[in-house]
Each structure stands twice: as structure tokens, then as C-alpha cells.
Tab-separated table of C-alpha atoms and ligand atoms in Angstrom:
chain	number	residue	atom	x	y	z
A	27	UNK	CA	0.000	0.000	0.000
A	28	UNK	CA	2.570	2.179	1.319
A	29	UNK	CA	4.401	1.915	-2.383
A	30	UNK	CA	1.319	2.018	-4.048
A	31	UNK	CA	1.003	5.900	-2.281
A	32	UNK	CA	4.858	6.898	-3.519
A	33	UNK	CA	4.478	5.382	-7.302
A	34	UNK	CA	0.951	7.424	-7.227
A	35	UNK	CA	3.039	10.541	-5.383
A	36	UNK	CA	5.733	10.271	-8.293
A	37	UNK	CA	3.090	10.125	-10.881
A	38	UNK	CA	1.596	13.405	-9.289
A	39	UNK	CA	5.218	14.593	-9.310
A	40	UNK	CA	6.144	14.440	-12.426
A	41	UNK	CA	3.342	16.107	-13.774
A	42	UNK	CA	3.084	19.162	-11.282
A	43	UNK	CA	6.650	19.545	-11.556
A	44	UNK	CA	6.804	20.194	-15.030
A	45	UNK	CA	5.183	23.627	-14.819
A	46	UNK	CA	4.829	25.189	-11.546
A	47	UNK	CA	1.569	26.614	-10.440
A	48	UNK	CA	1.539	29.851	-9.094
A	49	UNK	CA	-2.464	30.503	-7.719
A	50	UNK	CA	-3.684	33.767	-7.664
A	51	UNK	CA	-1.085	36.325	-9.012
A	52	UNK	CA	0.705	39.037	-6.292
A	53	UNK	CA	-2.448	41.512	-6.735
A	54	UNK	CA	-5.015	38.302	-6.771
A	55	UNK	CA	-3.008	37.612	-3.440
A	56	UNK	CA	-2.868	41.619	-2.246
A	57	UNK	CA	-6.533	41.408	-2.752
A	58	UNK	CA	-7.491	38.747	-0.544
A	59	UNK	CA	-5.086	40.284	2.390
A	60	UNK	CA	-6.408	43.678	1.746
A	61	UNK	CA	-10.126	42.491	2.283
A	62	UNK	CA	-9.223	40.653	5.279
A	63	UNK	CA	-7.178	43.711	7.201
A	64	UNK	CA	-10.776	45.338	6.550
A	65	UNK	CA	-12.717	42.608	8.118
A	66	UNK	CA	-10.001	42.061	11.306
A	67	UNK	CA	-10.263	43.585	14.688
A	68	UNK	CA	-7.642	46.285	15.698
A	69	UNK	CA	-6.236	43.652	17.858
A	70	UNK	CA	-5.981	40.753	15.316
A	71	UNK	CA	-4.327	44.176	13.761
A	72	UNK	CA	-1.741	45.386	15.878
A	73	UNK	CA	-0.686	41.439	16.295
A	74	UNK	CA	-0.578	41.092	12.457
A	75	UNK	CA	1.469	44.339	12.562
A	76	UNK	CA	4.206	43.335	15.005
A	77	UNK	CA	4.764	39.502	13.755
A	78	UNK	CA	4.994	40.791	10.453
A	79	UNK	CA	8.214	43.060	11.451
A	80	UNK	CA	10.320	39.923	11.884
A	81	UNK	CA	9.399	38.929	8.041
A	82	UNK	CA	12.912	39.488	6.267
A	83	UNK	CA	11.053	41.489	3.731
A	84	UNK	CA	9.085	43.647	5.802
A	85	UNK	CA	12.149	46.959	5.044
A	86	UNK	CA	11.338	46.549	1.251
A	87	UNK	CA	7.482	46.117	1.954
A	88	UNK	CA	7.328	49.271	3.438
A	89	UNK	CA	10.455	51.718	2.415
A	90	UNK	CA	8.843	54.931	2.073
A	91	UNK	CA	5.438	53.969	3.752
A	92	UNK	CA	4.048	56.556	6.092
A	93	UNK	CA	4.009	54.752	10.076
A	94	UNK	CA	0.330	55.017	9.928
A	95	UNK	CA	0.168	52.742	7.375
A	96	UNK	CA	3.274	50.552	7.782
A	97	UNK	CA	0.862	47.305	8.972
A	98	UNK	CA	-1.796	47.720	6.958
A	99	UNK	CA	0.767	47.529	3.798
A	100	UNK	CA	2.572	45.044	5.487
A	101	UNK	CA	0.099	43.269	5.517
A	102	UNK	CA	-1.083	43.181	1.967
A	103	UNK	CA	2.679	43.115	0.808
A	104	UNK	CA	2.662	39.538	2.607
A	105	UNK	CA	0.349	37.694	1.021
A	106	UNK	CA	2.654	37.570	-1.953
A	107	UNK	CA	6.011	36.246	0.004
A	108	UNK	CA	5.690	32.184	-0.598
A	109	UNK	CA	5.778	33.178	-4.268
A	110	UNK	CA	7.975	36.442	-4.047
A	111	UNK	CA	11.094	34.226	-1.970
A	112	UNK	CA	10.964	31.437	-5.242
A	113	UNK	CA	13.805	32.698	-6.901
A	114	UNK	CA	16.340	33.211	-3.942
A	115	UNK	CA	15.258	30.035	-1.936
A	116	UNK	CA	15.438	26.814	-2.632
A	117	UNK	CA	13.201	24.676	-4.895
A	118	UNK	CA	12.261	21.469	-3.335
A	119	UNK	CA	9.633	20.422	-6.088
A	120	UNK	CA	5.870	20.170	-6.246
A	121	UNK	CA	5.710	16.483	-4.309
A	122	UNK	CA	6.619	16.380	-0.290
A	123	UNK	CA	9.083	14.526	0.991
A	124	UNK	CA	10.011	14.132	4.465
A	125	UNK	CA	10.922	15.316	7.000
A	126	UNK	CA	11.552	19.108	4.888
A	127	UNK	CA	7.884	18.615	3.777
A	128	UNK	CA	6.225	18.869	7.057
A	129	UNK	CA	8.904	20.862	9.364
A	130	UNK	CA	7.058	23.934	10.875
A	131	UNK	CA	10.875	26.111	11.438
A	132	UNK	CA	9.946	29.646	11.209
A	133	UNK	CA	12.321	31.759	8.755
A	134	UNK	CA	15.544	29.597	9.285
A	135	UNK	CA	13.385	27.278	6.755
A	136	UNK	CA	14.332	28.766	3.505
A	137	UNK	CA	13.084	26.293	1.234
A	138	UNK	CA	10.054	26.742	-1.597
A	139	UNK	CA	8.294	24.500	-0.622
A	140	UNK	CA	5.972	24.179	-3.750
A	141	UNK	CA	3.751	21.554	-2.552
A	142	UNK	CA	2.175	23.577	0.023
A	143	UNK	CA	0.478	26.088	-2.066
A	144	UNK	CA	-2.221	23.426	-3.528
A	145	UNK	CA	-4.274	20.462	-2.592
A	146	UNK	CA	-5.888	19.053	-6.043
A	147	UNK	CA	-8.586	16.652	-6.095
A	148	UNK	CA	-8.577	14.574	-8.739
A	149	UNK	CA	-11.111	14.846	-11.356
A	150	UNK	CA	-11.394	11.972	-14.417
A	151	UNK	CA	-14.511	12.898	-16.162
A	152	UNK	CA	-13.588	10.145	-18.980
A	153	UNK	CA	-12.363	7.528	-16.057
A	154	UNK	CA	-8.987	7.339	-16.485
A	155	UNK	CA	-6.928	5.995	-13.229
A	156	UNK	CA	-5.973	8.967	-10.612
A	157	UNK	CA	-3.213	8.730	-8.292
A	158	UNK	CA	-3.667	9.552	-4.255
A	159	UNK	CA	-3.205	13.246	-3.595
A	160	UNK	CA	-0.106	13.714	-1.144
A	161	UNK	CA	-1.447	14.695	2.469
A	162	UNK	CA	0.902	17.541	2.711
A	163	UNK	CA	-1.084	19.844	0.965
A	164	UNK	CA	-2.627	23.601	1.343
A	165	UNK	CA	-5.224	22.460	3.665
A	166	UNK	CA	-3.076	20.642	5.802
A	167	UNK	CA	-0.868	23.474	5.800
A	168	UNK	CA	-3.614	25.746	6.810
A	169	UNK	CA	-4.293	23.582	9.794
A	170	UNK	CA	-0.633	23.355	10.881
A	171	UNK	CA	-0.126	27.197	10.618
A	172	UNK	CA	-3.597	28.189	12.150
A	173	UNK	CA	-2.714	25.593	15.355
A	174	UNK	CA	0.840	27.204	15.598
A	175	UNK	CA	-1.020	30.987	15.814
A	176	UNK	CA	-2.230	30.078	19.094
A	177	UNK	CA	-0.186	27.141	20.703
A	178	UNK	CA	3.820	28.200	19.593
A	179	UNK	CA	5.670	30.422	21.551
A	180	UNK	CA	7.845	31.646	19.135
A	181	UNK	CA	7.014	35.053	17.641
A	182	UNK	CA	9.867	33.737	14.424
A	183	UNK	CA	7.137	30.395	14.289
A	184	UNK	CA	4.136	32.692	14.491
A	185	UNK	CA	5.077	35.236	12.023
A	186	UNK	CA	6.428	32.943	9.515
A	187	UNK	CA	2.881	30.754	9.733
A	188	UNK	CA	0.960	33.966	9.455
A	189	UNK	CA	2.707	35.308	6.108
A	190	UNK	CA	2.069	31.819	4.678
A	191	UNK	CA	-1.664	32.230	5.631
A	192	UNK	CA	-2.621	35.022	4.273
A	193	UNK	CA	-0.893	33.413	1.292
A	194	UNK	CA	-2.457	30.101	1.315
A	195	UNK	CA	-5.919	30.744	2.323
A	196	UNK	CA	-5.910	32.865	-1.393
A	197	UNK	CA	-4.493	30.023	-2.547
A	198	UNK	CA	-7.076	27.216	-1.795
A	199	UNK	CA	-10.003	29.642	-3.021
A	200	UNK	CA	-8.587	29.164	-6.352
A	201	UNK	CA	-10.669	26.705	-8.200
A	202	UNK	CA	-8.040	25.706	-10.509
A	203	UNK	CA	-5.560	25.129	-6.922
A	204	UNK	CA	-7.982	22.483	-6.041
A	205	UNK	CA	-8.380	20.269	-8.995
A	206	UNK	CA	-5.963	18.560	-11.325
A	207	UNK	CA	-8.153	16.851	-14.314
A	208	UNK	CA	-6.430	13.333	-15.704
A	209	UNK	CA	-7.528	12.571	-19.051
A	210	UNK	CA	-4.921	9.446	-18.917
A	211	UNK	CA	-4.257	7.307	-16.318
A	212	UNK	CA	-2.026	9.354	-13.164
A	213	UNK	CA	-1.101	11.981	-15.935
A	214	UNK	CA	-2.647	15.537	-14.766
A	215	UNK	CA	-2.926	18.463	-16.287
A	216	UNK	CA	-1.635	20.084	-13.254
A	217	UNK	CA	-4.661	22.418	-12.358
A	218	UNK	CA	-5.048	23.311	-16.367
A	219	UNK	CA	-1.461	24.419	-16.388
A	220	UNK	CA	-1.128	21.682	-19.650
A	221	UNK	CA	-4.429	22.951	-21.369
A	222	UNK	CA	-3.491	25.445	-23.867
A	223	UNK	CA	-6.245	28.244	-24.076
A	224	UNK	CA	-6.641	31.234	-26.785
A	225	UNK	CA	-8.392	34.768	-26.293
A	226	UNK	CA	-9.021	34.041	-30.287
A	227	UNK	CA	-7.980	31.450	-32.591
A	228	UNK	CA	-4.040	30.701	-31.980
A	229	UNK	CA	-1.192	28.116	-32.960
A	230	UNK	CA	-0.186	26.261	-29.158
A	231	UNK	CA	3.032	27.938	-29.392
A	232	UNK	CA	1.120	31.127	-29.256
A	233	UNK	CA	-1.035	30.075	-26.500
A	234	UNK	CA	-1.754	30.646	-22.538
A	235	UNK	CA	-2.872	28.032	-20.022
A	236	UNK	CA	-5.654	27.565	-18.702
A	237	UNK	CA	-4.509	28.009	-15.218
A	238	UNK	CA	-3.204	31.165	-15.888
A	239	UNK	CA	-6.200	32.874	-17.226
A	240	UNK	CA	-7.457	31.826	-13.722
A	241	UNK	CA	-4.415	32.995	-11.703
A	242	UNK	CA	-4.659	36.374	-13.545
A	243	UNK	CA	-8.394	37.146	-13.481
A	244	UNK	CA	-8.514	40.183	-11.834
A	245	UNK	CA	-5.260	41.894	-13.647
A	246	UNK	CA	-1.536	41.779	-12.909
A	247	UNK	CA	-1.235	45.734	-11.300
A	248	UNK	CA	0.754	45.814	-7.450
A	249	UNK	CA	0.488	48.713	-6.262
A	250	UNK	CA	-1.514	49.579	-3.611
A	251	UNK	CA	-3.759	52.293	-4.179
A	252	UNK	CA	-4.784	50.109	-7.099
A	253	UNK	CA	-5.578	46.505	-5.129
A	254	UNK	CA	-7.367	48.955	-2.391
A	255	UNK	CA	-9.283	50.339	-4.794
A	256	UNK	CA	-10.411	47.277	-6.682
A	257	UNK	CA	-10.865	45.307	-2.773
A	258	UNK	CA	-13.054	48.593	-1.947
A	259	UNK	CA	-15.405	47.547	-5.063
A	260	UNK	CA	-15.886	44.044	-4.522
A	261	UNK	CA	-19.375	42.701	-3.290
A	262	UNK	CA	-20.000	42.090	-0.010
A	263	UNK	CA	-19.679	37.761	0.247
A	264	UNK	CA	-23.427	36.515	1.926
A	265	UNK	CA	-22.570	35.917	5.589
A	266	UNK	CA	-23.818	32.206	5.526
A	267	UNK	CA	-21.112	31.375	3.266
A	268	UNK	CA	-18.084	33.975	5.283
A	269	UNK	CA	-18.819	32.058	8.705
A	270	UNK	CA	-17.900	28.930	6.776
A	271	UNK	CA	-14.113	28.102	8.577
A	272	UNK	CA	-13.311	24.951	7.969
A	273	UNK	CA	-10.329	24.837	5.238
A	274	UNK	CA	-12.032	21.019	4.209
A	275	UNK	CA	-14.992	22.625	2.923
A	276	UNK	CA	-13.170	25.708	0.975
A	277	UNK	CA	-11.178	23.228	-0.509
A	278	UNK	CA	-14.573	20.957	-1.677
A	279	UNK	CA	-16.061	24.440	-3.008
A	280	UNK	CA	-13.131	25.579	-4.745
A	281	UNK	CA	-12.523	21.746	-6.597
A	282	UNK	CA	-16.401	22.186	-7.503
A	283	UNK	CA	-15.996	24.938	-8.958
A	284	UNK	CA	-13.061	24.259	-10.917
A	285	UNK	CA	-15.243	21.113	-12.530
A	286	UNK	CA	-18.534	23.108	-13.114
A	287	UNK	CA	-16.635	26.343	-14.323
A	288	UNK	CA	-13.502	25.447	-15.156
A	289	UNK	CA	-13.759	22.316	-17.417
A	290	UNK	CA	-16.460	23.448	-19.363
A	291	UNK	CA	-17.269	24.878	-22.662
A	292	UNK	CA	-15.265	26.262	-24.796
A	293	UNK	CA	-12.667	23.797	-22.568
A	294	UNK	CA	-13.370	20.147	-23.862
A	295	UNK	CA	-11.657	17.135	-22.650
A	296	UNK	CA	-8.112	17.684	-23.892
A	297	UNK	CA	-5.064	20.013	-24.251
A	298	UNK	CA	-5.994	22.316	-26.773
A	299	UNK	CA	-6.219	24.956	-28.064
A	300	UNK	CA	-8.992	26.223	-27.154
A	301	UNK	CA	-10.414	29.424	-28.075
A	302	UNK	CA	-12.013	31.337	-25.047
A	303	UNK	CA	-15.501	32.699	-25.481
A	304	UNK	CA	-16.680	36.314	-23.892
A	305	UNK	CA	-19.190	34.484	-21.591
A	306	UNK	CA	-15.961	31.802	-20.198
A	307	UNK	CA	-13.859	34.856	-19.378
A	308	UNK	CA	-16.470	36.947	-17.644
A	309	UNK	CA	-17.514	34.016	-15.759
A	310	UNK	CA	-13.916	33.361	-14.891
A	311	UNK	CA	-13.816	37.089	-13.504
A	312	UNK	CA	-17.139	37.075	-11.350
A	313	UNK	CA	-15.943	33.570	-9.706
A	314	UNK	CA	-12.532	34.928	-8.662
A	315	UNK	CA	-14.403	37.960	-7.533
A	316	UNK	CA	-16.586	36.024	-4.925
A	317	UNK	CA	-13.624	33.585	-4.172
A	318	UNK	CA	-11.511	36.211	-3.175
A	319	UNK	CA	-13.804	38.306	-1.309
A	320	UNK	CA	-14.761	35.416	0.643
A	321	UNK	CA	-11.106	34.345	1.032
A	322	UNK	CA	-10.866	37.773	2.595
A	323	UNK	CA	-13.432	37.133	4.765
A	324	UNK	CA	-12.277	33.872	6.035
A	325	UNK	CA	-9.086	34.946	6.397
A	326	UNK	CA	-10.094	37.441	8.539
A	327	UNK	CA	-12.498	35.515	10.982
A	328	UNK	CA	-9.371	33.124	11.161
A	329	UNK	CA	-6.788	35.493	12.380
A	330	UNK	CA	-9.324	37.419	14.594
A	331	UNK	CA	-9.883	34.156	16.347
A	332	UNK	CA	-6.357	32.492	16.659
A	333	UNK	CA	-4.031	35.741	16.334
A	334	UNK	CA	-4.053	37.229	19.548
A	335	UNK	CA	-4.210	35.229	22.643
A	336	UNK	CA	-6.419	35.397	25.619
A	337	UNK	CA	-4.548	36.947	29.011
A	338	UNK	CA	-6.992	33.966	30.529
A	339	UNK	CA	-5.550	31.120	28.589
A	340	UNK	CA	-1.871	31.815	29.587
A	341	UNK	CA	-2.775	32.081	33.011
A	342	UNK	CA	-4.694	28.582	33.032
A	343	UNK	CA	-3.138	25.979	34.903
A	344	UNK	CA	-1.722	22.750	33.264
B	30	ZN	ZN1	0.593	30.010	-3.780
């Protein structure tokens, strides 16, 4: 059983590692933090604001940022690290192996650590075999980090777990971060990063992926009058749905919607080209619009739950 998992993990492996998927671009990111720091208390806040000083970033994030406004940007600025440290850490691939997969270090850990930034559910809508998704995984992740919020004593720990959850919560509200379609048995598209996709008819060389029209839905710009701006606009997400906190069932939505939004029309059941209709792209925009408001949301009840402890609960005996 046990080899049956790894030959299934390798399978996974080799065709997640072949392009790396990003989720949400920096301002898809920025968005989801900057909703959040409007929904959190001003002591989930000032919390957010001092962990985040020990960030080795947090000079660039806010050189020539008035005080006033040094957490809030922070803040935002954060939710783009795991992707932002790629290039000048070190890549440990898109499958986890242990122990490096499941270490919780705080900022002496300076590896990618690809694999945490998903969790894909398989989806074979022709029935080809699908390989065990590794348990190490954005949701587990979430879990691990949210725990470590409250229970670790280590401000390094704590801070490093909270920059990776503003990031990862944006992450699993991706559809396309939650579902990897095989068409062939244990060979993935990797989220649609292997489906080629077309604004208007194209050769493949000339083509996106489908995973990137998702990562980009809401545009590319950083800065942050922009991503307030746009956060500002966004609809309010229905309350029902906000108090929702259990990373399980974002996950389920999110893999849901990838297979009743995602593989659909104009997308059929292969790797393309395929040419994108108007109706496919606004749709793709008015999902990640919900997704990352209520990412936003969530994000927020999290932190203002777990980020600052009670006086009461350090003073309880053993
Ligand atoms: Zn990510």
C-alpha cells in the first residue's frame, strides 16, 4: 500500500513539476489580504502588525510607507512572500518529501516549498486511473499554521505561519488550486497548467494556459492604491457562506468549482487549443471575484480568532 502511495506521489510529481503553479497572481493575493485587514479587529491588527516586522522582507514592503500605514501595507505586501522568496530560496519540487515537507521552522526554513500552495482533487470525467493526492497539501498546511497561531511560543514560528496564511488561504479559493483533471491514467494536467487556451484562434506555441487565465483574473497591477481600490469595489460575500471556517470545505467548493466552471465549454476534454468565449472569461472574472472576497473574509475571521491570545488562557493551569 505504502508503495502504491509513492508510485501514485511520483506520478503526481512528475506532472506538477513540469510547470509550476503559481495561484492567484501578487495583486489576486494583495486582494485577498487587503479584504481581510478590513474585516479584522484592531487587535488581530496590531498582532498582524508586530509579527509581520520579523518577516525578512518587511524593510522593502514598506520603504517609504508613512508609520500610519506601515501594517496595513505590510500586511497586503505579505500575502505575496511564498511566491515572491521562489527565486532566492530553494526549490524542493511540487511532491513532499520528508521530513523538509512537514517541518514547521519559522524563517531559518528557507526552502520553496511548492507543494504547500495546492491540494488538487482529482477529477477523471472520462475515467482514467488517478493517483492519491499527497497529504501535505494547502489544507493541511492551513491547519498546521492556524494551530501554531495560538499554541507556539515563538514570535519567528508565528510570524512565519501567518505570512504563509494570508498566502495560502488565497491560494485554496482558487478553483483551478484544487483540482488537477487526468484525461490518462495518473497523468494531470496540473490544475489546467497543460491545457493550452486562446483569447481568439491561436497556434499552441502562441497560446496561454488555462490556469493562468485563472491565476490572472482580476489583472496583474501591485500597487496599492490600485488593489485597495479594486478590494473597496468588490461585493459584499453573503454571511452564511463567510462564517464557513473549515479549510475542508473551501477546498470541496473551490474543486467544484473548478469542474462546473472550469472544465467546461469552450474547454473540452483535452489540451488544446482552445479558443475562449466572452461568456468563459467573464464568468472566470465574477468567480474569482466572490472567491476572493470570501477568502478575505475567512481569512479574517481566522486570524481574529487564533491571532491574539487570551490573558486567561496563559494564566490557566496545566
Ligand atoms: Zn501560492
Amino acid at each position: 500500500m505504502r508503495k502504491l502511495i509513492l508510485a501514485a506521489t511520483a506520478a503526481l510529481a512528475l506532472a506538477a513539476a513540469a510547470t509550476p503553479a503559481a495561484a492567484w497572481n501578487g495583486r489576486g493575493h494583495m486582494l485577498v489580504a487587503a479584504v481581510a485587514w478590513d474585516n479584522m479587529t484592531p487587535e488581530a491588527r496590531a498582532e498582524a502588525g508586530r509579527l509581520l516586522k520579523l518577516n525578512p522582507a518587511y524593510a522593502t514592503w514598506t520603504a517609504g510607507v508613512p508609520a500610519s500605514k506601515r501594517d496595513q501595507v505590510a500586511f497586503i505586501k505579505a500575502s505575496a512572500w511564498p511566491d515572491d522568496v521562489r527565486g532566492s530560496y530553494t526549490m524542493d519540487g511540487y511532491v513532499p518529501v520528508e521530513p523538509i515537507a512537514s517541518q514547521n521552522l519559522g524563517y531559518s526554513d528557507r526552502y520553496v516549498h511548492g507543494y504547500w500552495h495546492f491540494a488538487d482533487a482529482p477529477y477523471a470525467p472520462t475515467g482514467a486511473a488517478v493517483p492519491t493526492p499527497p497529504e501535505v497539501n494547502a489544507v493541511s498546511r492551513i491547519k498546521v499554521f492556524s494551530d501554531a497561531l495560538t499554541a507556539s511560543d515563538s514570535d519567528d514560528v508565528r510570524s512565519y505561519d501567518l505570512t504563509w496564511l494570508i498566502h495560502l488561504v488565497g491560494d485554496i479559493h482558487q478553483p483551478l488550486h484544487s483540482t488537477t483533471r487526468y484525461l490518462a491514467d495518473n497523468k494531470g494536467d496540473s490544475g489546467g497548467n497543460f491545457v493550452k487556451v486562446c483569447f481568439q484562434a491561436c497556434a499552441v506555441k502562441d497560446a496561454d494556459n488555462l490556469h493562468s487565465i485563472w491565476d490572472n483574473a482580476l489583472g496583474k497591477p501591485r500597487d496599492i492604491d490600485s488593489v485597495l481600490d479594486t478590494a473597496e469595489g468588490l461585493a459584499k460575500a453573503p454571511d452564511a457562506l463567510a462564517a464557513i471556517g473549515d479549510p475542508d470545505v473551501w477546498f470541496q467548493e473551490s474543486a467544484d468549482l473548478a469542474r462546473s466552471t472550469g472544465y467546461v465549454d469552450p474547454v473540452e476534454n483535452g489540451t488544446g487549443p482552445y479558443v475562449l468565449t466572452a461568456s468563459y472569461r467573464n464568468r472566470v472574472v465574477s468567480v474569482a471575484q466572490k472567491r476572493i472576497e470570501l477568502a478575505g473574509v475567512r481569512l479574517a475571521n481566522l486570524l481574529n480568532a487564533r491571532l491574539v491570545k487570551a490573558p486567561a488562557q496563559v494564566a490557566q493551569p496545566q
